PDB file of C-alpha atoms in Angstrom:
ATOM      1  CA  UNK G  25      12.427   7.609  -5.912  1.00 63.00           C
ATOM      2  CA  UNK G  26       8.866   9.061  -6.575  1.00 64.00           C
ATOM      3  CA  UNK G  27       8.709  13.183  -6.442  1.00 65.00           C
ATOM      4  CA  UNK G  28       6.473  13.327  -3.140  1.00 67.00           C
ATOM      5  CA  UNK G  29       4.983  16.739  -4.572  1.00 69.00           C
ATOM      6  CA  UNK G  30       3.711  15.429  -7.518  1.00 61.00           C
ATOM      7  CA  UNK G  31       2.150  11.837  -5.968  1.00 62.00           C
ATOM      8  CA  UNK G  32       0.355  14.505  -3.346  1.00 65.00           C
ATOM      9  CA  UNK G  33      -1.209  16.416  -6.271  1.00 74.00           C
ATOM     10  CA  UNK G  34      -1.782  13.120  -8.478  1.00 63.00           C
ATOM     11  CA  UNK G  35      -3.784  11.175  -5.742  1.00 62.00           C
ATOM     12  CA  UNK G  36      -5.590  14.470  -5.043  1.00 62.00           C
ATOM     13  CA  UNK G  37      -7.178  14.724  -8.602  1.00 72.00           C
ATOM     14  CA  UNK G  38      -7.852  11.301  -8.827  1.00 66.00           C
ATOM     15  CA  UNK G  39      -9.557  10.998  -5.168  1.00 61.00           C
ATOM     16  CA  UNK G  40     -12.964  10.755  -6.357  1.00 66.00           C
ATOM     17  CA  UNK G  41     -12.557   8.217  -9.049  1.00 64.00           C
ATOM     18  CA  UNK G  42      -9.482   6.197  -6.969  1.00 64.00           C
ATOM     19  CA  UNK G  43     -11.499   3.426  -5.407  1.00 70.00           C
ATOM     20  CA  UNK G  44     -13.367   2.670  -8.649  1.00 67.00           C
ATOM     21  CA  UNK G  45     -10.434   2.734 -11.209  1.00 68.00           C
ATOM     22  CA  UNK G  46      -8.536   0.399  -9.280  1.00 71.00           C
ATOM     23  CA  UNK G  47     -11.205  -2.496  -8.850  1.00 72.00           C
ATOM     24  CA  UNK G  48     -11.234  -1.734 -13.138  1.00 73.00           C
ATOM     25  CA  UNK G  49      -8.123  -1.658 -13.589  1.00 71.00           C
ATOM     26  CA  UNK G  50      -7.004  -4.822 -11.695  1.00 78.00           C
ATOM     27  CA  UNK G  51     -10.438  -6.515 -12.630  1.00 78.00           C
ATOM     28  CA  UNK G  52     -11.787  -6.791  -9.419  1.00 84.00           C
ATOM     29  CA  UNK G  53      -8.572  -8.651  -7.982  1.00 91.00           C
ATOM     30  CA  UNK G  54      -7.517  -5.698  -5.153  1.00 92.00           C
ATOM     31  CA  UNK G  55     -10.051  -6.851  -3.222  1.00 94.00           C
ATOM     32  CA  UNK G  56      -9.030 -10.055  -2.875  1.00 95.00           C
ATOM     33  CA  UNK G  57      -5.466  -9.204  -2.742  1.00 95.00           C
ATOM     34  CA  UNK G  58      -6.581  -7.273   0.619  1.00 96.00           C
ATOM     35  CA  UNK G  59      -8.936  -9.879   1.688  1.00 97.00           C
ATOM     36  CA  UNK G  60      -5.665 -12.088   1.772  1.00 97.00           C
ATOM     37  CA  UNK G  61      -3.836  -9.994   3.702  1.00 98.00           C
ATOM     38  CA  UNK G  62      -6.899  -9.270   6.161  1.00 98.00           C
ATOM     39  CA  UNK G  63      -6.838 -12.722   6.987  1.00 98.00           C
ATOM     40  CA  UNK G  64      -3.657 -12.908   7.941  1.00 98.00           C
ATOM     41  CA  UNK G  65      -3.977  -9.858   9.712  1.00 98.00           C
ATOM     42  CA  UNK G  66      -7.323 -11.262  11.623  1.00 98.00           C
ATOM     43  CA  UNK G  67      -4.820 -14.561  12.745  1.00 97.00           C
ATOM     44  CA  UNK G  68      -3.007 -11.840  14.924  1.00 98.00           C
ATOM     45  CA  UNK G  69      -5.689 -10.161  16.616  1.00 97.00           C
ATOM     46  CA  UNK G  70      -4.016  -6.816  17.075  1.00 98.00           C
ATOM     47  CA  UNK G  71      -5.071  -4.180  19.601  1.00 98.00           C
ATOM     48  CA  UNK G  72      -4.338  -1.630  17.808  1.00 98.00           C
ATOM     49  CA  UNK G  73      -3.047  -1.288  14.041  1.00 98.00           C
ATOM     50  CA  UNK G  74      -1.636   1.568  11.773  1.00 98.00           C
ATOM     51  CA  UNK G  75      -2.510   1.740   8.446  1.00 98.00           C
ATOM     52  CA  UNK G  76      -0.138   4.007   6.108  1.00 98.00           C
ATOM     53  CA  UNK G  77      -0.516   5.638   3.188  1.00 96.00           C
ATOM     54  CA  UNK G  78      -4.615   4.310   3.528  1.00 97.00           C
ATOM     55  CA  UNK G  79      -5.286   6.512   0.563  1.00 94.00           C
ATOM     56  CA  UNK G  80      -9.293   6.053   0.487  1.00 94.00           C
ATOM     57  CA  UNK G  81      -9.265   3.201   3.075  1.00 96.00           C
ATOM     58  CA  UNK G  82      -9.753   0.135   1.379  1.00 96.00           C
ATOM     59  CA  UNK G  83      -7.250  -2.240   3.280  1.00 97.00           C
ATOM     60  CA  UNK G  84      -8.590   0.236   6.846  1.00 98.00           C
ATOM     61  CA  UNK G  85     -11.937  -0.608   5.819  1.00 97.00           C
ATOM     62  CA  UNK G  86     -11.407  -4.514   5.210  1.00 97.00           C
ATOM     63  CA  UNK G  87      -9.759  -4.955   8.942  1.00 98.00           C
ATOM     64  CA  UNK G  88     -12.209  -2.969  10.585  1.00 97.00           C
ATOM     65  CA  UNK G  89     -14.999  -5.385   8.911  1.00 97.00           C
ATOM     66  CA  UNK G  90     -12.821  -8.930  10.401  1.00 98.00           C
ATOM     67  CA  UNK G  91     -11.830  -7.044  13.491  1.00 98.00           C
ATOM     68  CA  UNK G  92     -14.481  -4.808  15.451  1.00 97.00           C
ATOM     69  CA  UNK G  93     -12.704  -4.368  18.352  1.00 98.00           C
ATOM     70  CA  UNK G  94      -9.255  -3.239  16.961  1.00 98.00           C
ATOM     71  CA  UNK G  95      -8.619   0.088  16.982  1.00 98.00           C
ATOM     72  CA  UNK G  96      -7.506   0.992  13.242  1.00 98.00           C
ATOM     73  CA  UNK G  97      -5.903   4.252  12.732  1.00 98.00           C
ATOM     74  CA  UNK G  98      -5.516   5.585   8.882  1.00 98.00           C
ATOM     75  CA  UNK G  99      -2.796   7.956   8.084  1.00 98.00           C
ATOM     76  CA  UNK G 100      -2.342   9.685   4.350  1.00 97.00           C
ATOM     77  CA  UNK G 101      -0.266  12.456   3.665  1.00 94.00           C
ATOM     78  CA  UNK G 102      -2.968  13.171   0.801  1.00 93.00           C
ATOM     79  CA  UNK G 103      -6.263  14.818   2.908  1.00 94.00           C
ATOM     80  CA  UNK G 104      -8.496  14.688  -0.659  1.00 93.00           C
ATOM     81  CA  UNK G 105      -8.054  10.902  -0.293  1.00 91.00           C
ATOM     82  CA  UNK G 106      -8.865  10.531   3.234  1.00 96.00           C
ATOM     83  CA  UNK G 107     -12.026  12.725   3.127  1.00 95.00           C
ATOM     84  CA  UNK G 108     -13.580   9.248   0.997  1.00 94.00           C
ATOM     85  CA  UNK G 109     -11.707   6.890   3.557  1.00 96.00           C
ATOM     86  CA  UNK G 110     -13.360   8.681   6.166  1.00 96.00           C
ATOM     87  CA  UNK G 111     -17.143   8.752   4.258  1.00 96.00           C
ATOM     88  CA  UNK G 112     -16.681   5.370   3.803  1.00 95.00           C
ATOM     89  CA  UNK G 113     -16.403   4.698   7.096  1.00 97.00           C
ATOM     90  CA  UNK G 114     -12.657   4.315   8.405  1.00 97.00           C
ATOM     91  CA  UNK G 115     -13.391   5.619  12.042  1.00 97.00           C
ATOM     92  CA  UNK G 116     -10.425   7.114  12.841  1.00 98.00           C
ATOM     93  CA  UNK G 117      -8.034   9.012   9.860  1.00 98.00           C
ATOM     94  CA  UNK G 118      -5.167  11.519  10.239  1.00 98.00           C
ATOM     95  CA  UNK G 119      -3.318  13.258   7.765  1.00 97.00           C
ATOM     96  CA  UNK G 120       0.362  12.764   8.409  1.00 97.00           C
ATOM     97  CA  UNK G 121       3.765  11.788   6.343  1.00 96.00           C
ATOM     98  CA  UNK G 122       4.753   8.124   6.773  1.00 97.00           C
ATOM     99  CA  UNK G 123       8.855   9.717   7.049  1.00 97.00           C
ATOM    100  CA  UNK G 124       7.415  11.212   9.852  1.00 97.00           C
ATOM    101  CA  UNK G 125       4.410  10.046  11.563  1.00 98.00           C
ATOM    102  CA  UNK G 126       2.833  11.481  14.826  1.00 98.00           C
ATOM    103  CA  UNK G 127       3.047   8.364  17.329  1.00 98.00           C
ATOM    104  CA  UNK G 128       4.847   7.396  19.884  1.00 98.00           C
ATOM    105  CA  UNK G 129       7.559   4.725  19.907  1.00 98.00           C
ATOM    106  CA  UNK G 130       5.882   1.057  20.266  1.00 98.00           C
ATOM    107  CA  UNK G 131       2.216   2.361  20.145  1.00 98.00           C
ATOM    108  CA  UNK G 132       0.808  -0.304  17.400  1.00 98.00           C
ATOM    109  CA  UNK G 133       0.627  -4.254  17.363  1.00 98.00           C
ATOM    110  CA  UNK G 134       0.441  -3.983  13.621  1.00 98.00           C
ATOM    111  CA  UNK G 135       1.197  -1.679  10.704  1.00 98.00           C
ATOM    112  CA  UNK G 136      -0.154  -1.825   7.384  1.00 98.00           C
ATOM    113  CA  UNK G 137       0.631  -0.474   3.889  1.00 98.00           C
ATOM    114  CA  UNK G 138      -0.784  -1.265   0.533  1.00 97.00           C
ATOM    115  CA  UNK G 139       0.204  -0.086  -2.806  1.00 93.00           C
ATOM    116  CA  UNK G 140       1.738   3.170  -0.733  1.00 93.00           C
ATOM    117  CA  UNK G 141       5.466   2.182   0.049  1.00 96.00           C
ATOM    118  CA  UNK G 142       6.214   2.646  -3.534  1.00 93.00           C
ATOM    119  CA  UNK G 143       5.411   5.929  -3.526  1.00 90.00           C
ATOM    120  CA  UNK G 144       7.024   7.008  -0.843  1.00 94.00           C
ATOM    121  CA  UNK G 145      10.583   9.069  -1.480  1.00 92.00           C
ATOM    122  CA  UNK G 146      12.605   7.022   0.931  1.00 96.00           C
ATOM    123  CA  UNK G 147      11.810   3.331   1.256  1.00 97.00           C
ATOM    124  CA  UNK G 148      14.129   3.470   4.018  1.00 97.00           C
ATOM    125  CA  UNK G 149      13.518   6.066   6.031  1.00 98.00           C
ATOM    126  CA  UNK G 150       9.806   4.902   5.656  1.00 98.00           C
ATOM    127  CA  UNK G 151      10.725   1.250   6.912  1.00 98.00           C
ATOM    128  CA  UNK G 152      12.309   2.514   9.767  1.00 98.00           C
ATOM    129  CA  UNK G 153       9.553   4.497  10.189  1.00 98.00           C
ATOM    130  CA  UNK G 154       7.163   2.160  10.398  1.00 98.00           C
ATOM    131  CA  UNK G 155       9.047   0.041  13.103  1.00 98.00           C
ATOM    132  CA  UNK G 156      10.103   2.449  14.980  1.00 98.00           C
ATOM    133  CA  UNK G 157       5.701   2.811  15.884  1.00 98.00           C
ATOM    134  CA  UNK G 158       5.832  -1.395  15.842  1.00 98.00           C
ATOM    135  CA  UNK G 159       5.567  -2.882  19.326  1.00 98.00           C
ATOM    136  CA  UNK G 160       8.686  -5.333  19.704  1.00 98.00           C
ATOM    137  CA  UNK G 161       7.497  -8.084  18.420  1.00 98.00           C
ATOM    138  CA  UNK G 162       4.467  -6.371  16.024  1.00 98.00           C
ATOM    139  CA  UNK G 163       4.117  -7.240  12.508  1.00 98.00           C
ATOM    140  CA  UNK G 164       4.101  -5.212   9.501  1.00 98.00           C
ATOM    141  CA  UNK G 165       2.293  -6.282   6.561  1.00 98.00           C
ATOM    142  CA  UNK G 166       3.314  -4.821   2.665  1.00 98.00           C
ATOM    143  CA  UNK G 167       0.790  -4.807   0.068  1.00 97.00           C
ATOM    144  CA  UNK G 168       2.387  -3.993  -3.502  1.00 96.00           C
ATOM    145  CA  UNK G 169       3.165  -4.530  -6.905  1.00 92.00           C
ATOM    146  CA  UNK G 170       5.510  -6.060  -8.180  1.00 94.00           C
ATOM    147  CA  UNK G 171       7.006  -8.081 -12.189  1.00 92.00           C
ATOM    148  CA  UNK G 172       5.977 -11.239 -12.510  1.00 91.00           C
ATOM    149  CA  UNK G 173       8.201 -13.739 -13.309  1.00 88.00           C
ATOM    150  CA  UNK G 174       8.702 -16.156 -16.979  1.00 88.00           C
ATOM    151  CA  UNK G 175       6.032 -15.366 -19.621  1.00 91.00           C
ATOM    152  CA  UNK G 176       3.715 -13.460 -17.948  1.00 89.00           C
ATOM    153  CA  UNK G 177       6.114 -11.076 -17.869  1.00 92.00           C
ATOM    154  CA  UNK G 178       6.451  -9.691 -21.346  1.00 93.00           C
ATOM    155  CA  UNK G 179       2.796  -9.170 -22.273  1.00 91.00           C
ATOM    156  CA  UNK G 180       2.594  -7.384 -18.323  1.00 89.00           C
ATOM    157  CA  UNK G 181       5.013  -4.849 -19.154  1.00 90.00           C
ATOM    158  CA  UNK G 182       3.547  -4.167 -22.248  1.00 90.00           C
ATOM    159  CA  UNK G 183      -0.140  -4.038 -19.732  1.00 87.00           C
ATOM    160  CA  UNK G 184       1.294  -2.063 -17.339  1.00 84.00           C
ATOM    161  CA  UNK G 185       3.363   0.930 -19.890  1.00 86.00           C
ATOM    162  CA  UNK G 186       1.086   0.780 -22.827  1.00 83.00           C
ATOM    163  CA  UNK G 187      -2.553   0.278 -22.169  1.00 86.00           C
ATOM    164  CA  UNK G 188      -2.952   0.285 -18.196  1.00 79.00           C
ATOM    165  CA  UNK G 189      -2.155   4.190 -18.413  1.00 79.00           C
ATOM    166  CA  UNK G 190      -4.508   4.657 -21.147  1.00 81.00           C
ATOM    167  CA  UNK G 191      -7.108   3.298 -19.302  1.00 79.00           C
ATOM    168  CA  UNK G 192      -6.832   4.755 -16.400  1.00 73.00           C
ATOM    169  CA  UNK G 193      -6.730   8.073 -17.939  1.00 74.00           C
ATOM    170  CA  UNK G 194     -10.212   7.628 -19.674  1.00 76.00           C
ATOM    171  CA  UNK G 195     -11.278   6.501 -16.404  1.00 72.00           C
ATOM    172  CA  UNK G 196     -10.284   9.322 -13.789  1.00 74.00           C
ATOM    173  CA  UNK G 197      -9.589  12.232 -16.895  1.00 72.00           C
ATOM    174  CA  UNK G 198      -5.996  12.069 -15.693  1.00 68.00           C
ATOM    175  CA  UNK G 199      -3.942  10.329 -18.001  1.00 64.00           C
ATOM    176  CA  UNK G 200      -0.735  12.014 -16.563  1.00 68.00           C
ATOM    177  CA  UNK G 201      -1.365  10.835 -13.148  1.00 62.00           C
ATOM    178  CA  UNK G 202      -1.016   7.087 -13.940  1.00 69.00           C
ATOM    179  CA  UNK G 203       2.022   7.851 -16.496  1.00 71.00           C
ATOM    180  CA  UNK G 204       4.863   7.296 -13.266  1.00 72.00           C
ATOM    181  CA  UNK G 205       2.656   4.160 -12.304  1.00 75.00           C
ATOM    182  CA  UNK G 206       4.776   1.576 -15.008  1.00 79.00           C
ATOM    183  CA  UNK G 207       8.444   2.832 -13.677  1.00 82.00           C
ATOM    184  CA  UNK G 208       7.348   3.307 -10.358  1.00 86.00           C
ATOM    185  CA  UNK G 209       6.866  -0.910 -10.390  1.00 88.00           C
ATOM    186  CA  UNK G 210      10.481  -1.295 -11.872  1.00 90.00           C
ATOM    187  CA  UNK G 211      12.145   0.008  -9.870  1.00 92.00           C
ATOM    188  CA  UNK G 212      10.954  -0.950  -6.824  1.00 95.00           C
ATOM    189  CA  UNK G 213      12.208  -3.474  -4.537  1.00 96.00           C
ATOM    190  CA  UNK G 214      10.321  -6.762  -4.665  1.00 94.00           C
ATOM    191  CA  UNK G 215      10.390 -10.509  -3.900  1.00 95.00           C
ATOM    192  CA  UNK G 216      14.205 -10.602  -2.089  1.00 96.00           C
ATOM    193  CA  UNK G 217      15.373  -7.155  -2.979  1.00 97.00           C
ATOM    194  CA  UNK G 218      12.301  -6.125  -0.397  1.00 98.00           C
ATOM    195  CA  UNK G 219      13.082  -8.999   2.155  1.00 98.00           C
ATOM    196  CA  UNK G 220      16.836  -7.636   2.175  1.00 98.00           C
ATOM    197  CA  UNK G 221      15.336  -4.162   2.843  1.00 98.00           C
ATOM    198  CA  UNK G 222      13.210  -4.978   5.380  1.00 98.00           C
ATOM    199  CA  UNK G 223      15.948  -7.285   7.921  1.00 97.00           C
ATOM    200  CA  UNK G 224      18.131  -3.746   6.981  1.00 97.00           C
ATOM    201  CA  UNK G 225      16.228  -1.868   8.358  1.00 98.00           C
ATOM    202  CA  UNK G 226      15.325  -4.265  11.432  1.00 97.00           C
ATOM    203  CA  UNK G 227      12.883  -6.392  10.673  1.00 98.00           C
ATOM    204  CA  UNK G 228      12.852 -10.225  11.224  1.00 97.00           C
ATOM    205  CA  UNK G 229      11.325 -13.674  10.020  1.00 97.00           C
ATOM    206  CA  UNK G 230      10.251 -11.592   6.453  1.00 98.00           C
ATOM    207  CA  UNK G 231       8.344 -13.535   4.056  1.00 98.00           C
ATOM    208  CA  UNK G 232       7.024 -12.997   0.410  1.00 97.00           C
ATOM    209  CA  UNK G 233       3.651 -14.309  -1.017  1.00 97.00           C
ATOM    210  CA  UNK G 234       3.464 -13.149  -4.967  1.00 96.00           C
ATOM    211  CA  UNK G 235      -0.093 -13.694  -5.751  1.00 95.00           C
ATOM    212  CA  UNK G 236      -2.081 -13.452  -9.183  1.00 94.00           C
ATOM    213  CA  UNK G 237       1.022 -14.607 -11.228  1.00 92.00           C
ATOM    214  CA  UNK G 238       3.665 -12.060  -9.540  1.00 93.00           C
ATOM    215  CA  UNK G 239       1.525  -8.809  -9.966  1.00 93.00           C
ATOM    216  CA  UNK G 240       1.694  -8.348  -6.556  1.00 95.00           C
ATOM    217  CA  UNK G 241       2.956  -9.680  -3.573  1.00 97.00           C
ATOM    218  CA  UNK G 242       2.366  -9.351   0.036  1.00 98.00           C
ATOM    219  CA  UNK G 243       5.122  -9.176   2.886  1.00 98.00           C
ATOM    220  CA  UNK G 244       5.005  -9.915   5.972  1.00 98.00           C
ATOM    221  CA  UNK G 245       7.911  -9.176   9.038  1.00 98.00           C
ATOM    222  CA  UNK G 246       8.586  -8.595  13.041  1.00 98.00           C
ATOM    223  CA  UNK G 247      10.225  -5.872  14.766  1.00 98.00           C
ATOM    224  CA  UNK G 248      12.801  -7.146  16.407  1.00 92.00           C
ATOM    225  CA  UNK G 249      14.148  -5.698  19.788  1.00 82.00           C
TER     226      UNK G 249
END
């Protein structure tokens, strides 16, 4: 599991350069992957929706765009990165740990989190979390990488160790930040491993959509009662 000290401190130095390295270093493709998501989000029409681990707000910012009139919350235990989710324009921002997040039980029709689970230091605890704020009956939506699959994934791995860390380090001046990023996609759950996670932690009716040849994949469950 990640060292939640050092992703803090990482995500701080790389706040001001976050939003940008990302649309370079997946070519543009993150927003599309959250445009996805959004859309499936938008089918629900949720009252009110959590966002954790919004880092600068990009998947925040996309909802609030489809849906006006939900009330979208965005929670980061990193406050550097929430400063530029908040000057962007994410209305309402909080700085809290998803193991421990300040809401009631049942307060959100929907809860959100891309590319953060995987940073987290207890998947788990996080999931439980997560429903625990869920209405019965609420959806939660995962955003995250994950290995493709067949012969994409050889020359990935060699992407994602070898020259994505490179990059990003000319990028944000913080090679050492992005170093974690390659084992931190290994070893975390995806595709069934994730759907077994979420029903154990209980969730219900969990699907998987891998999207741009496996690189990522979105989730989608209900709390059940």
């Amino acid at each position: 599991m990640p060292d939640p000290v050092y992703v803090k401190t990482a995500f701080a130095r790389i706040a001001d350069r976050y939003v940008m390295t990302n649309h370079v270093l997946s070519m543009g493709m993150d927003i599309w992957w959250r445009y996805l998501v959004t859309k499936r989000i938008k089918a629900l029409n949720p009252k009110k929706l959590l966002d954790v681990a919004s880092g600068t707000g990009d998947l925040a910012l996309s909802v609030q765009d489809a849906l006006p009139e939900t009330k979208v919350i965005a929670t980061d235990f990193c406050a550097e990165m929430l400063e530029h989710a908040s000057n962007r324009g994410v209305r309402k921002t909080m700085v809290a740990d998803a193991l421990e997040l300040p809401f009631p039980d049942g307060e959100f029709d929907v809860v959100t989190v891309a590319f953060g689970l995987r940073n987290m230091a207890d998947y788990e605890r996080a999931l439980k979390e997560m429903r625990r704020v869920l209405k019965t009956g609420g959806s939660l939506f995962i955003l995250d990488f994950s290995l493709p699959q067949g012969v994409m994934r050889a020359p990935y791995r060699l992407y994602l160790h070898h020259v994505l860390p490179k990059l990003a380090g000319f990028l944000t001046k913080q090679k050492d930040a992005y170093e974690y990023l390659g084992g931190s996609i290994e070893q975390f759950p995806s595709g069934e491993a994730m759907i077994d996670l979420l029903e154990k932690t209980g969730f219900g009716e969990a699907t998987a959509q891998p999207m741009t040849f496996g690189v990522v994949s979105a989730y989608e469950a209900v709390r059940l009662g």
